[in-house]
């Protein structure tokens, strides 16, 4: 994916938000309600400490499942299909548990990598400290992989292992496109944190649109390669 295609992904994503502003806002509100539902309950309802901790843990699952549902709806927008708010429910029913599992894996992977980085930085051995760069690159790579796990999940409807494998291979084979997604996603998150309101109204849907448009753009070359191979086979 070249720079022109990166710009096209940004333009297409913001145009989709503008054209489908109603469904985007409603979908994002549903993501917030479903994803943060357990956390909001334990924060505002007096409950035993054990139930409170359980609610916090459940929030990881609900955020992952809700993110999968958001990507399902946004992928339909990317494909220029008719979208209704009930599509969020359909995505939730179809992809909730796989989305929840991907969220848990993403969190555990990040925790492991940050612990390894902290261990390296604070180690007394100078060589181990110098090796901290490896963990920094590993964290960046892991974050890049997360940009494509939900597009692979909802667009190809595959298992968790294949999602992670294909996402990792896509990142390795497309360094510029992957770097673009890392940067643009961090910029969007930073702006939403500063502005606050977009977190509730736009952020997840906008990120899902960016990820799914980028996914479509990156996958074009593989589809063209498959068509060329098929044409050569038919010709022979």
XYZ file of C-alpha atoms in Angstrom:
236
model
C 0.000 0.000 0.000
C 1.560 3.264 -1.135
C 1.037 6.780 0.206
C -1.754 7.534 -2.266
C -3.646 4.448 -1.136
C -3.102 5.412 2.511
C -4.715 8.772 1.806
C -7.593 7.004 0.031
C -8.209 4.900 3.148
C -8.449 8.061 5.284
C -10.708 9.833 2.783
C -12.995 6.815 2.343
C -13.296 6.328 6.098
C -14.259 9.913 6.874
C -16.623 9.999 3.898
C -18.315 6.837 5.179
C -18.721 8.434 8.617
C -20.260 11.519 7.014
C -22.576 9.559 4.702
C -23.728 7.131 7.429
C -23.506 9.446 10.434
C -26.708 8.134 12.013
C -25.838 4.441 11.932
C -22.236 5.220 12.933
C -23.300 7.113 16.057
C -25.888 4.505 17.051
C -23.431 1.655 16.514
C -20.783 3.420 18.561
C -23.266 4.045 21.387
C -24.218 0.354 21.342
C -20.534 -0.579 21.486
C -20.104 1.681 24.511
C -23.185 0.314 26.277
C -22.399 -3.359 25.617
C -18.624 -3.103 25.942
C -18.515 -1.097 29.155
C -21.783 -2.478 30.540
C -20.271 -4.715 33.268
C -17.823 -1.998 34.335
C -20.548 0.648 34.567
C -22.710 -1.668 36.674
C -19.991 -2.454 39.236
C -18.976 1.227 39.367
C -22.409 2.595 40.196
C -24.130 -0.320 41.952
C -22.926 -1.297 45.474
C -21.689 -4.877 45.139
C -19.302 -7.213 47.000
C -15.617 -6.811 46.040
C -15.548 -10.248 44.364
C -18.450 -9.281 42.080
C -16.762 -5.967 41.311
C -13.567 -7.697 40.202
C -15.622 -10.135 38.127
C -17.364 -7.235 36.423
C -14.012 -5.682 35.546
C -12.813 -8.977 34.048
C -16.057 -9.427 32.126
C -15.560 -5.993 30.586
C -12.586 -7.326 28.623
C -14.866 -9.967 27.089
C -17.721 -7.584 26.340
C -15.397 -5.002 24.790
C -13.973 -7.655 22.473
C -17.383 -9.010 21.530
C -18.793 -5.527 20.966
C -15.754 -4.548 18.860
C -16.375 -7.591 16.643
C -20.009 -6.505 16.189
C -18.905 -2.958 15.294
C -16.470 -4.320 12.702
C -19.217 -6.497 11.253
C -21.423 -3.444 10.722
C -18.582 -1.273 9.404
C -17.413 -4.037 7.026
C -20.890 -4.034 5.502
C -20.600 -0.270 5.019
C -17.198 -0.746 3.378
C -18.815 -3.268 1.008
C -21.545 -0.678 0.235
C -24.298 -2.889 1.624
C -27.485 -1.711 3.249
C -26.976 -1.463 7.011
C -29.495 -1.363 9.836
C -28.986 -1.156 13.575
C -30.098 -4.786 13.930
C -26.899 -5.756 12.089
C -25.068 -4.942 15.310
C -27.091 -7.644 17.060
C -26.380 -10.077 14.225
C -22.644 -9.379 14.486
C -22.777 -9.743 18.241
C -24.476 -13.132 18.005
C -22.110 -14.423 15.331
C -18.757 -13.096 16.505
C -19.086 -12.327 20.223
C -17.051 -15.205 21.652
C -14.318 -15.072 19.045
C -14.101 -11.303 19.497
C -13.943 -11.759 23.271
C -11.167 -14.337 22.913
C -9.186 -12.026 20.632
C -9.507 -9.217 23.193
C -8.196 -11.471 25.965
C -5.287 -12.631 23.789
C -4.477 -9.026 22.820
C -4.460 -7.957 26.470
C -2.385 -10.912 27.677
C 0.112 -10.454 24.844
C 0.485 -6.759 25.663
C 0.937 -7.475 29.384
C 3.632 -10.078 28.705
C 5.520 -7.776 26.349
C 5.382 -4.772 28.689
C 6.546 -6.926 31.619
C 9.468 -8.178 29.523
C 10.287 -4.592 28.539
C 10.184 -3.407 32.158
C 12.385 -6.329 33.209
C 14.952 -5.527 30.505
C 15.070 -1.804 31.241
C 15.499 -2.264 34.989
C 17.967 -5.169 34.757
C 21.429 -4.595 36.187
C 23.136 -6.208 33.181
C 23.992 -3.621 30.521
C 23.562 -6.100 27.666
C 20.048 -7.011 28.834
C 19.185 -3.293 29.011
C 20.394 -2.806 25.437
C 18.167 -5.675 24.348
C 15.131 -3.672 25.441
C 14.776 -2.469 21.868
C 13.662 -5.956 20.877
C 10.666 -5.713 23.193
C 9.805 -2.224 21.943
C 9.649 -3.518 18.382
C 7.668 -6.537 19.573
C 5.094 -4.215 21.192
C 4.807 -2.168 17.989
C 4.420 -5.358 15.946
C 1.767 -6.714 18.326
C -0.163 -3.442 18.110
C 0.073 -3.536 14.301
C -1.298 -7.080 14.275
C -4.313 -5.910 16.294
C -5.256 -3.521 13.471
C -6.276 -6.442 11.275
C -7.593 -9.160 13.596
C -11.210 -7.988 13.544
C -11.298 -7.321 9.764
C -9.985 -10.858 9.203
C -12.539 -12.214 11.675
C -15.651 -10.565 10.236
C -14.686 -10.549 6.553
C -13.358 -14.095 6.331
C -15.287 -15.675 9.239
C -12.334 -17.822 10.360
C -11.049 -19.219 13.653
C -8.899 -17.378 16.156
C -5.653 -19.142 15.258
C -6.047 -18.317 11.569
C -6.996 -14.732 12.388
C -3.797 -14.185 14.369
C -1.601 -16.011 11.853
C -2.961 -14.159 8.834
C -2.861 -10.809 10.612
C 0.796 -11.331 11.549
C 1.705 -12.385 7.998
C -0.158 -9.399 6.545
C 1.798 -7.020 8.792
C 5.125 -8.618 7.906
C 4.370 -8.514 4.178
C 3.107 -4.915 4.188
C 5.355 -2.773 6.412
C 4.229 0.588 4.982
C 0.527 -0.164 5.237
C 1.008 -1.564 8.735
C 3.016 1.476 9.843
C 0.289 3.723 8.432
C -2.380 1.910 10.477
C -0.302 2.109 13.654
C 0.214 5.856 13.238
C -3.316 6.786 12.146
C -4.948 4.685 14.867
C -2.776 6.302 17.549
C -3.581 9.764 16.163
C -7.327 9.021 16.232
C -7.135 7.671 19.785
C -5.084 10.669 20.956
C -7.548 13.134 19.423
C -10.504 11.328 20.948
C -8.901 11.351 24.393
C -8.213 15.079 24.095
C -11.691 15.880 22.769
C -13.444 13.321 25.037
C -16.859 13.284 23.322
C -15.755 11.331 20.197
C -14.965 8.337 22.419
C -18.680 7.910 22.962
C -19.846 8.924 19.493
C -17.286 7.986 16.831
C -13.965 6.459 17.822
C -14.612 2.717 17.559
C -16.578 2.992 14.336
C -13.977 5.293 12.775
C -11.146 2.931 13.722
C -13.144 -0.029 12.377
C -13.710 1.802 9.092
C -10.021 2.673 8.782
C -9.023 -0.917 9.553
C -11.515 -2.486 7.157
C -10.774 -0.081 4.303
C -7.024 -0.679 4.806
C -7.634 -4.421 4.957
C -9.519 -4.311 1.647
C -6.752 -2.245 0.065
C -4.003 -4.576 1.246
C -5.852 -7.716 0.196
C -6.259 -6.510 -3.394
C -2.776 -7.603 -4.411
C -3.365 -11.111 -3.094
C -6.688 -11.368 -4.911
C -5.033 -10.181 -8.132
C -2.237 -12.723 -7.668
C -4.807 -15.503 -7.173
C -6.611 -14.428 -10.338
C -3.363 -14.480 -12.315
C -2.527 -17.964 -11.068
C -6.046 -19.158 -11.882
C -5.797 -17.647 -15.354
C -2.469 -19.390 -15.974
C -3.896 -22.721 -14.802
C -6.932 -22.347 -17.067
C -4.715 -21.342 -19.989
C -2.537 -24.418 -19.568
